[in-house]
Amino acid sequence: MTPEKDSYCFLIESLPDAFAYHQIVLDDHGTPVDYVFLEINRAFEAMTGLRRKEIIGKKVTEVLPDIKKAEFGWIGTYGKVALSDKPTCFESFSEPLGLWYDVNTYSDKPDHFAVAFRDISKNKKTEQALRETELAAIYENAPLIMMLADKDQMVRKINGYCSLFAGKKAEEMIGLHGGEALGCLYALEDPEGCGTGLYCKDCTVRKTVLDTLETGRSYNQVETSLPFMIKGKEETAYIHLSTTRLFLKEEQQVLVSMQNITELKKTEQALCESEERLDLAMAVKNEGLWDWNLLTDETYFDKRYYTMAGYQPNEFSNSFNSWAERVHEDDLPIAQQAIDACLKGNSDQFNIEFRFKKKDGQWMWINGKGKIYERDESGFPLRMIGTHTDITDRKQAEAEIRRLNEELEQRVKERTIQLEAVNNELEAFAYSVSHDLRAPLRALQGFSANLISNYDDHLDDQGRHYLDRIHKAALYMSELIDDLLKLSRVTRAGIKKQQVD
């Protein structure tokens, strides 16, 4: 034996903890199925009762045949260390040896691993004794349905609340399956004919309890419902189920606790129905609710508040700043002024309109209403509640009406200009006609007057009569032209009201 090996062996033998060195055994698929003892120290022999000459070179399944039936997967755990070269440590109960061990294991080369461990059975027994005492106190005082069940799921112990819930004495429930003891109709009917589960038909409860027994995983407040026969009446009870695996006196048990939340569920259901009715009413009105705590600056926005703007509930934070960031910059000062007036006590409520940014970046019009709901003794506001109403359709209709009115006014202006142009043209035409007609009329009047004046003695009575008629007709025609010009000015003059007979 070399000096290095002598030193190594001396070090191993000097360890206060048990030490063993192994080689893992794999099947054809590379899965760990066994391991071989290569070396152990004296502390190992003392703690386990196994002798070196009896186990070196042998497989663990030969030395401890029941190891594969143990709750803890020793071979699999050690196999992972040997194949992955990742050290690990754990505490576990060795059923083949009947002892608790604190284990540290590592691999120094492929397919090999070393184990150092110490016996902590005494500490575990003390811990378990204390736990049993604590559990006893919990059983008697906790307002929960609590029971201890063994690995076959038979009731070993119950608390007072459990007995009160089932309406049975403790001695009537001990030794029964959990579901049967509590009066669960699933277990009483035994629809699967198995009679092996706390609740055969209810997969949630049964799988939770079985998984805790098999893997040691604890569950907390798993919600489910069960039909019970309570005081001769069938009722559906809602429960929160919790499970924890325990080792009491080296025996595996499961602590099952159930909180009866039936009344809470009824209250929640009534509240949900009330909220649903309110939500439908708010949806019809296209409104959202908000509730602002002025002391903490926390603001509650209901679901409709978010969805009406295209957001998911709680998509932006519940604060005043989150609201202000989404208000149009041109509208924010006016909105802020109205809110500040309420906060300062100038008014108890406000009613404003502003633009609010939707999730898609578009702007929607909001009618925001708010009211101070609570103040302290000094008048400082504590809480403000209000609504957001989508008035986008109304604002769009108003904008359309304004557009149509502006368009109508523009058309009137255009028509007025056109009419004025026509009137101007008509007036120009009238003056032109008047000027053109007056020239021949003046000739007729002048020549007829000259004939009468200069040639009166050369004309007989009939001739003078014709000249007189020509002269009068020219004068009448001149008057008609003047009247036509006056008539053309009537449409341009203002209307003067006066009384008439």
Coordinates of C-alpha atoms in Angstrom, one line a residue:
M1 CA 0.0 0.0 0.0
T2 CA 1.4 3.4 -1.0
P3 CA 2.0 6.2 1.5
E4 CA -0.7 8.3 -0.2
K5 CA -3.2 5.5 0.1
D6 CA -2.2 4.9 3.7
S7 CA -2.9 8.6 4.5
Y8 CA -6.2 8.5 2.7
C9 CA -7.3 5.4 4.6
F10 CA -6.2 6.9 7.9
L11 CA -8.1 10.1 7.1
I12 CA -11.3 8.1 6.4
E13 CA -11.0 6.0 9.5
S14 CA -10.4 9.1 11.6
L15 CA -13.7 10.8 10.4
P16 CA -16.3 11.1 13.2
D17 CA -19.0 10.8 10.6
A18 CA -19.9 7.6 8.8
F19 CA -18.2 7.4 5.4
A20 CA -18.8 5.1 2.4
Y21 CA -17.5 5.0 -1.1
H22 CA -19.6 3.5 -3.9
Q23 CA -19.8 2.8 -7.6
I24 CA -23.2 3.2 -9.3
V25 CA -24.7 0.4 -11.4
L26 CA -26.6 1.4 -14.5
D27 CA -29.0 -0.6 -16.7
D28 CA -28.9 -0.8 -20.5
H29 CA -30.7 2.5 -20.7
G30 CA -28.2 4.3 -18.5
T31 CA -30.6 4.5 -15.5
P32 CA -29.2 4.0 -12.0
V33 CA -30.6 0.7 -10.6
D34 CA -28.0 -0.2 -7.8
Y35 CA -24.7 0.7 -6.3
V36 CA -21.7 -1.3 -5.0
F37 CA -19.9 -0.8 -1.6
L38 CA -16.2 -0.1 -2.3
E39 CA -15.0 1.3 1.0
I40 CA -16.4 2.2 4.5
N41 CA -15.0 3.4 7.8
R42 CA -15.5 2.3 11.4
A43 CA -18.0 5.0 12.1
F44 CA -20.1 3.6 9.2
E45 CA -20.1 0.2 10.9
A46 CA -21.0 1.7 14.3
M47 CA -23.9 3.8 12.9
T48 CA -25.4 1.2 10.6
G49 CA -24.5 -2.1 12.2
L50 CA -23.2 -3.3 8.9
R51 CA -19.7 -5.0 8.9
R52 CA -17.0 -4.2 6.4
K53 CA -16.2 -7.8 5.5
E54 CA -19.9 -8.5 4.9
I55 CA -20.7 -5.7 2.4
I56 CA -17.5 -4.6 0.5
G57 CA -17.9 -5.5 -3.1
K58 CA -21.6 -6.2 -2.7
K59 CA -24.6 -4.4 -4.2
V60 CA -26.8 -2.4 -1.8
T61 CA -29.8 -4.4 -2.9
E62 CA -28.0 -7.5 -1.7
V63 CA -27.1 -5.9 1.7
L64 CA -30.5 -4.1 2.1
P65 CA -33.1 -5.8 0.0
D66 CA -35.9 -3.5 1.1
I67 CA -34.2 -0.3 -0.1
K68 CA -36.2 -0.2 -3.3
K69 CA -39.4 -0.2 -1.3
A70 CA -38.3 2.8 0.8
E71 CA -40.2 6.0 0.6
F72 CA -37.1 7.9 -0.2
G73 CA -35.3 7.2 -3.5
W74 CA -31.8 6.4 -2.3
I75 CA -30.5 4.8 -5.5
G76 CA -32.0 7.5 -7.7
T77 CA -30.6 10.3 -5.6
Y78 CA -27.1 8.9 -5.4
G79 CA -27.3 8.1 -9.1
K80 CA -27.9 11.7 -10.0
V81 CA -24.8 12.7 -8.0
A82 CA -22.6 10.1 -9.6
L83 CA -23.7 11.0 -13.2
S84 CA -23.9 14.8 -12.8
D85 CA -21.0 15.4 -10.6
K86 CA -23.2 17.8 -8.5
P87 CA -22.9 17.4 -4.7
T88 CA -26.0 17.4 -2.6
C89 CA -27.1 17.2 1.1
F90 CA -30.4 16.2 2.7
E91 CA -32.1 14.6 5.7
S92 CA -34.1 11.4 5.3
F93 CA -35.3 8.4 7.2
S94 CA -33.8 5.1 6.2
E95 CA -36.5 2.5 6.5
P96 CA -34.2 -0.5 6.0
L97 CA -32.1 0.7 8.9
G98 CA -34.8 2.4 10.9
L99 CA -32.7 5.5 11.5
W100 CA -32.7 9.2 10.5
Y101 CA -29.5 10.5 8.7
D102 CA -28.1 13.9 7.8
V103 CA -26.4 13.0 4.5
N104 CA -23.7 14.8 2.3
T105 CA -22.7 13.1 -1.0
Y106 CA -20.4 14.0 -3.8
S107 CA -18.7 12.4 -6.9
D108 CA -14.9 12.4 -7.4
K109 CA -15.0 10.6 -10.7
P110 CA -17.6 9.3 -13.2
D111 CA -19.9 6.6 -11.9
H112 CA -18.5 6.9 -8.4
F113 CA -19.7 8.7 -5.3
A114 CA -18.9 9.2 -1.7
V115 CA -21.3 9.5 1.2
A116 CA -20.7 11.1 4.6
F117 CA -23.5 11.0 7.1
R118 CA -24.4 11.2 10.8
D119 CA -27.2 9.7 12.9
I120 CA -29.7 12.3 13.9
S121 CA -32.4 9.9 15.0
K122 CA -32.4 11.2 18.6
N123 CA -32.8 14.8 17.5
K124 CA -35.6 13.7 15.2
K125 CA -37.4 11.8 17.9
T126 CA -37.2 14.9 20.2
E127 CA -38.4 17.1 17.3
Q128 CA -41.2 14.7 16.6
A129 CA -42.2 14.6 20.2
L130 CA -42.4 18.4 20.3
R131 CA -44.3 18.4 17.1
E132 CA -46.8 15.9 18.5
T133 CA -47.3 18.1 21.5
E134 CA -47.8 21.2 19.3
L135 CA -50.1 19.3 17.0
A136 CA -52.2 18.2 20.0
A137 CA -52.7 21.8 21.0
I138 CA -53.5 22.8 17.4
Y139 CA -56.0 20.1 17.1
E140 CA -57.9 21.2 20.1
N141 CA -57.9 24.9 19.5
A142 CA -57.9 25.5 15.7
P143 CA -61.2 26.4 14.1
L144 CA -60.5 24.0 11.3
I145 CA -61.5 20.4 10.3
M146 CA -58.3 18.6 11.2
M147 CA -57.4 14.9 11.1
L148 CA -54.4 12.6 11.0
A149 CA -54.5 9.8 8.5
D150 CA -52.1 6.9 8.0
K151 CA -50.6 5.8 4.7
D152 CA -53.7 3.8 4.0
Q153 CA -55.7 7.0 4.6
M154 CA -57.4 5.7 7.7
V155 CA -58.3 8.3 10.3
R156 CA -56.0 8.1 13.3
K157 CA -56.9 11.3 15.1
I158 CA -59.4 14.2 14.8
N159 CA -59.9 17.5 16.5
G160 CA -63.0 18.9 18.2
Y161 CA -64.1 21.1 15.3
C162 CA -63.9 18.0 13.0
S163 CA -66.2 16.1 15.3
L164 CA -68.6 19.1 15.5
F165 CA -68.7 19.4 11.7
A166 CA -69.5 15.7 11.2
G167 CA -71.9 15.6 14.1
K168 CA -70.2 12.4 15.4
K169 CA -68.1 11.5 18.4
A170 CA -64.4 11.0 17.9
E171 CA -64.6 7.2 18.6
E172 CA -67.2 6.9 15.8
M173 CA -64.8 8.4 13.3
I174 CA -61.4 6.8 14.2
G175 CA -60.5 3.9 12.0
L176 CA -62.8 5.0 9.1
H177 CA -61.6 6.4 5.8
G178 CA -61.5 10.2 5.9
G179 CA -64.5 10.8 3.6
E180 CA -66.7 8.2 5.3
A181 CA -65.8 9.6 8.7
L182 CA -66.8 13.1 7.7
G183 CA -70.0 12.0 5.9
C184 CA -68.8 12.9 2.4
L185 CA -71.3 11.5 -0.1
Y186 CA -68.5 10.6 -2.6
A187 CA -67.0 8.2 -0.1
L188 CA -70.3 6.9 1.2
E189 CA -71.5 6.1 -2.4
D190 CA -68.1 4.7 -3.3
P191 CA -68.9 5.1 -7.0
E192 CA -65.6 3.5 -8.1
G193 CA -66.0 0.6 -5.8
C194 CA -62.5 1.0 -4.6
G195 CA -63.0 2.1 -1.0
T196 CA -59.3 3.2 -0.8
G197 CA -59.4 7.0 -1.0
L198 CA -60.5 9.8 1.3
Y199 CA -62.8 10.9 -1.5
C200 CA -62.8 8.5 -4.4
K201 CA -64.8 10.6 -6.9
D202 CA -63.2 14.0 -6.1
C203 CA -60.0 13.9 -8.0
T204 CA -58.7 17.2 -6.5
V205 CA -58.8 16.1 -2.9
R206 CA -57.8 12.5 -3.5
K207 CA -54.8 13.3 -5.7
T208 CA -53.7 16.1 -3.3
V209 CA -53.7 13.7 -0.3
L210 CA -52.1 10.8 -2.3
D211 CA -49.4 13.1 -3.7
T212 CA -48.5 14.3 -0.2
L213 CA -48.2 10.8 1.0
E214 CA -46.1 9.6 -2.0
T215 CA -43.8 12.6 -2.5
G216 CA -43.9 14.6 0.7
R217 CA -45.1 17.7 -1.1
S218 CA -47.2 20.0 1.1
Y219 CA -50.3 21.8 -0.2
N220 CA -51.9 24.9 1.1
Q221 CA -55.5 26.1 0.7
V222 CA -56.5 24.1 -2.4
E223 CA -60.0 25.2 -3.0
T224 CA -62.7 22.6 -3.9
S225 CA -66.3 21.6 -3.1
L226 CA -67.7 18.4 -1.7
P227 CA -71.2 17.1 -1.0
F228 CA -71.7 16.2 2.7
M229 CA -74.5 14.6 4.6
I230 CA -74.7 17.0 7.6
K231 CA -77.3 16.3 10.3
G232 CA -79.3 14.2 7.8
K233 CA -79.3 16.9 5.2
E234 CA -77.3 16.9 1.9
E235 CA -75.3 20.0 1.6
T236 CA -72.4 21.2 -0.6
A237 CA -69.5 22.5 1.4
Y238 CA -66.7 24.7 0.0
I239 CA -63.3 24.0 1.6
H240 CA -59.7 25.1 1.6
L241 CA -57.7 21.9 1.7
S242 CA -54.1 21.8 3.2
T243 CA -51.9 18.7 3.5
T244 CA -48.6 17.9 5.2
R245 CA -46.7 14.7 5.5
L246 CA -45.4 13.8 8.9
F247 CA -43.3 11.0 10.5
L248 CA -44.7 10.2 13.9
K249 CA -43.0 7.4 15.7
E250 CA -41.3 6.4 12.5
E251 CA -44.7 6.0 10.9
Q252 CA -45.7 8.0 7.9
Q253 CA -48.9 10.0 8.3
V254 CA -50.6 12.9 6.6
L255 CA -52.1 15.9 8.4
V256 CA -55.2 17.0 6.6
S257 CA -56.8 20.3 7.5
M258 CA -59.9 21.8 5.8
Q259 CA -61.3 25.3 6.3
N260 CA -65.0 25.5 5.8
I261 CA -65.5 28.5 3.5
T262 CA -69.1 27.9 2.4
E263 CA -70.5 31.1 3.9
L264 CA -67.6 33.0 2.5
K265 CA -68.3 31.6 -1.0
K266 CA -71.9 32.5 -0.7
T267 CA -71.0 36.0 0.2
E268 CA -68.5 36.1 -2.6
Q269 CA -71.1 34.8 -5.0
A270 CA -73.7 37.5 -3.9
L271 CA -71.0 40.1 -4.2
C272 CA -70.0 38.9 -7.7
E273 CA -73.7 39.0 -8.8
S274 CA -74.0 42.5 -7.4
E275 CA -70.8 43.6 -9.1
E276 CA -72.0 42.0 -12.3
R277 CA -75.3 43.9 -12.2
L278 CA -73.4 47.1 -11.5
D279 CA -71.0 46.4 -14.3
L280 CA -73.8 45.8 -16.7
A281 CA -75.5 49.0 -15.7
M282 CA -72.2 50.9 -16.1
A283 CA -71.7 49.3 -19.5
V284 CA -75.1 50.4 -20.6
K285 CA -74.3 54.0 -19.4
N286 CA -70.8 53.6 -20.8
E287 CA -69.3 54.7 -17.4
G288 CA -66.4 53.7 -15.3
L289 CA -66.0 54.1 -11.5
W290 CA -63.0 55.4 -9.6
D291 CA -62.3 55.9 -5.9
W292 CA -59.3 58.0 -4.8
N293 CA -57.7 57.7 -1.4
L294 CA -56.3 61.2 -0.9
L295 CA -54.1 60.1 2.0
T296 CA -52.2 57.4 0.2
D297 CA -52.8 58.6 -3.4
E298 CA -54.0 55.2 -4.3
T299 CA -56.9 55.1 -6.7
Y300 CA -59.3 52.2 -7.4
F301 CA -60.4 51.9 -11.0
D302 CA -63.1 49.4 -11.8
K303 CA -62.9 47.0 -14.7
R304 CA -65.1 49.2 -16.9
Y305 CA -62.8 52.2 -16.4
Y306 CA -60.0 50.2 -18.1
T307 CA -61.9 48.4 -20.8
M308 CA -63.8 51.4 -22.1
A309 CA -60.4 52.8 -23.1
G310 CA -59.1 49.5 -24.5
Y311 CA -56.9 48.6 -21.6
Q312 CA -56.9 45.3 -19.6
P313 CA -57.9 45.6 -15.9
N314 CA -55.1 46.9 -13.8
E315 CA -52.9 47.5 -16.9
F316 CA -51.8 50.9 -15.5
S317 CA -51.0 51.7 -11.9
N318 CA -53.7 52.9 -9.5
S319 CA -52.5 56.4 -8.9
F320 CA -53.5 60.0 -9.8
N321 CA -50.4 60.4 -12.0
S322 CA -51.5 57.4 -14.1
W323 CA -54.7 59.2 -14.9
A324 CA -53.0 62.6 -15.4
E325 CA -50.5 61.1 -17.9
R326 CA -53.4 60.0 -20.1
V327 CA -55.3 63.3 -20.2
H328 CA -54.7 65.6 -23.2
E329 CA -52.1 68.3 -22.4
D330 CA -54.5 71.0 -23.5
D331 CA -57.3 69.7 -21.2
L332 CA -55.2 68.8 -18.1
P333 CA -54.9 72.4 -16.7
I334 CA -58.7 72.9 -16.8
A335 CA -59.3 69.4 -15.2
Q336 CA -56.6 70.0 -12.6
Q337 CA -58.2 73.4 -11.7
A338 CA -61.6 71.9 -11.1
I339 CA -60.2 69.1 -9.0
D340 CA -58.1 71.5 -6.9
A341 CA -61.2 73.6 -6.3
C342 CA -62.8 70.6 -4.7
L343 CA -59.7 69.7 -2.6
K344 CA -59.5 73.3 -1.3
G345 CA -63.2 73.3 -0.3
N346 CA -64.4 75.8 -2.8
S347 CA -66.7 73.1 -4.1
D348 CA -67.7 69.6 -3.1
Q349 CA -67.9 68.3 -6.7
F350 CA -66.8 68.9 -10.2
N351 CA -68.2 68.1 -13.7
I352 CA -65.7 68.5 -16.5
E353 CA -65.0 67.3 -20.1
F354 CA -61.6 66.3 -21.3
R355 CA -59.8 64.0 -23.8
F356 CA -58.3 60.7 -22.6
K357 CA -55.8 58.6 -24.4
K358 CA -56.8 55.1 -25.3
K359 CA -54.5 52.1 -25.5
D360 CA -54.3 52.4 -29.3
G361 CA -53.2 56.0 -29.0
Q362 CA -56.5 57.5 -30.1
W363 CA -58.3 60.1 -28.0
M364 CA -61.7 59.6 -26.5
W365 CA -63.9 62.3 -24.9
I366 CA -64.7 61.8 -21.2
N367 CA -67.3 63.5 -19.0
G368 CA -65.6 63.3 -15.6
K369 CA -67.6 63.7 -12.4
G370 CA -66.2 63.7 -8.9
K371 CA -67.3 64.4 -5.4
I372 CA -65.6 64.7 -2.0
Y373 CA -67.0 61.8 0.0
E374 CA -65.2 62.3 3.3
R375 CA -63.2 65.0 5.2
D376 CA -61.5 64.9 8.6
E377 CA -62.5 67.2 11.4
S378 CA -60.3 70.0 10.1
G379 CA -62.0 69.8 6.7
F380 CA -59.1 68.1 5.0
P381 CA -60.4 65.9 2.2
L382 CA -59.8 62.1 2.7
R383 CA -61.6 60.5 -0.2
M384 CA -63.0 61.4 -3.6
I385 CA -65.3 59.2 -5.7
G386 CA -66.5 59.7 -9.2
T387 CA -67.3 58.4 -12.7
H388 CA -65.9 58.5 -16.2
T389 CA -68.5 58.6 -18.9
D390 CA -67.6 58.0 -22.6
I391 CA -69.1 61.0 -24.5
T392 CA -67.1 60.5 -27.7
D393 CA -70.2 59.9 -29.8
R394 CA -71.9 63.0 -28.4
K395 CA -68.8 65.1 -29.0
Q396 CA -68.5 63.8 -32.6
A397 CA -72.2 64.6 -33.2
E398 CA -71.6 68.1 -31.9
A399 CA -68.6 68.5 -34.1
E400 CA -70.6 67.3 -37.1
I401 CA -73.4 69.8 -36.3
R402 CA -70.8 72.6 -36.1
R403 CA -69.3 71.5 -39.4
L404 CA -72.7 71.5 -41.1
N405 CA -73.6 75.0 -39.6
E406 CA -70.2 76.4 -40.8
E407 CA -70.8 74.9 -44.2
L408 CA -74.3 76.4 -44.3
E409 CA -73.0 79.8 -43.3
Q410 CA -70.4 79.6 -46.0
R411 CA -73.0 78.6 -48.6
V412 CA -75.2 81.6 -47.5
K413 CA -72.2 83.9 -47.9
E414 CA -71.5 82.6 -51.3
R415 CA -75.1 82.9 -52.4
T416 CA -75.3 86.4 -51.0
I417 CA -72.2 87.4 -53.0
Q418 CA -73.7 85.9 -56.1
L419 CA -77.0 87.7 -55.5
E420 CA -75.2 91.0 -55.0
A421 CA -73.3 90.5 -58.2
V422 CA -76.6 89.8 -60.0
N423 CA -78.1 92.9 -58.5
N424 CA -75.1 95.0 -59.5
E425 CA -75.4 93.7 -63.0
L426 CA -79.1 94.4 -63.0
E427 CA -78.6 98.0 -61.8
A428 CA -75.8 98.6 -64.4
F429 CA -78.2 97.2 -67.0
A430 CA -81.0 99.5 -65.8
Y431 CA -78.8 102.6 -66.0
S432 CA -77.5 101.5 -69.4
V433 CA -81.0 101.0 -70.7
S434 CA -82.1 104.3 -69.1
H435 CA -79.3 106.2 -70.8
D436 CA -79.9 104.6 -74.2
L437 CA -83.6 105.2 -74.1
R438 CA -83.4 108.8 -72.9
A439 CA -81.4 109.9 -76.0
P440 CA -84.2 109.2 -78.6
L441 CA -86.8 110.4 -76.1
R442 CA -85.0 113.7 -75.7
A443 CA -84.9 114.0 -79.6
L444 CA -88.7 113.3 -79.8
Q445 CA -89.4 115.8 -77.0
G446 CA -87.2 118.5 -78.6
F447 CA -88.3 118.2 -82.2
S448 CA -92.0 118.0 -81.2
A449 CA -91.6 121.1 -79.1
N450 CA -89.8 122.9 -82.0
L451 CA -92.6 122.0 -84.4
I452 CA -95.3 123.3 -82.1
S453 CA -93.3 126.5 -81.3
N454 CA -92.1 127.3 -84.9
Y455 CA -94.6 125.8 -87.2
D456 CA -97.8 126.1 -85.3
D457 CA -99.4 128.3 -87.9
H458 CA -98.5 125.9 -90.6
L459 CA -100.4 123.0 -89.0
D460 CA -104.0 122.4 -88.8
D461 CA -105.8 121.3 -85.7
Q462 CA -105.3 117.6 -86.5
G463 CA -101.5 118.1 -87.0
R464 CA -101.2 120.0 -83.7
H465 CA -103.2 117.2 -82.0
Y466 CA -100.7 114.5 -83.2
L467 CA -97.7 116.6 -82.1
D468 CA -99.2 117.1 -78.7
R469 CA -99.7 113.3 -78.3
I470 CA -96.1 112.6 -79.4
H471 CA -94.8 115.1 -76.8
K472 CA -97.0 113.6 -74.0
A473 CA -96.0 110.1 -74.9
A474 CA -92.3 111.0 -74.7
L475 CA -92.8 112.6 -71.2
Y476 CA -94.7 109.4 -70.1
M477 CA -91.9 107.2 -71.4
S478 CA -89.4 109.3 -69.4
E479 CA -91.4 108.8 -66.2
L480 CA -91.6 105.0 -66.9
I481 CA -87.8 104.9 -67.1
D482 CA -87.5 106.8 -63.8
D483 CA -89.9 104.4 -62.1
L484 CA -88.0 101.3 -63.4
L485 CA -84.8 102.7 -61.9
K486 CA -86.5 103.2 -58.6
L487 CA -87.9 99.7 -58.7
S488 CA -84.4 98.3 -59.3
R489 CA -83.2 100.0 -56.0
V490 CA -86.1 98.6 -53.9
T491 CA -84.3 95.2 -53.3
R492 CA -81.2 97.0 -52.1
A493 CA -83.0 99.3 -49.6
G494 CA -83.8 98.4 -46.0
I495 CA -87.3 97.5 -45.0
K496 CA -89.1 100.4 -43.3
K497 CA -92.2 99.4 -41.2
Q498 CA -95.1 101.9 -40.9
Q499 CA -98.7 101.7 -40.1
V500 CA -101.3 101.7 -43.0
D501 CA -105.0 101.9 -43.2

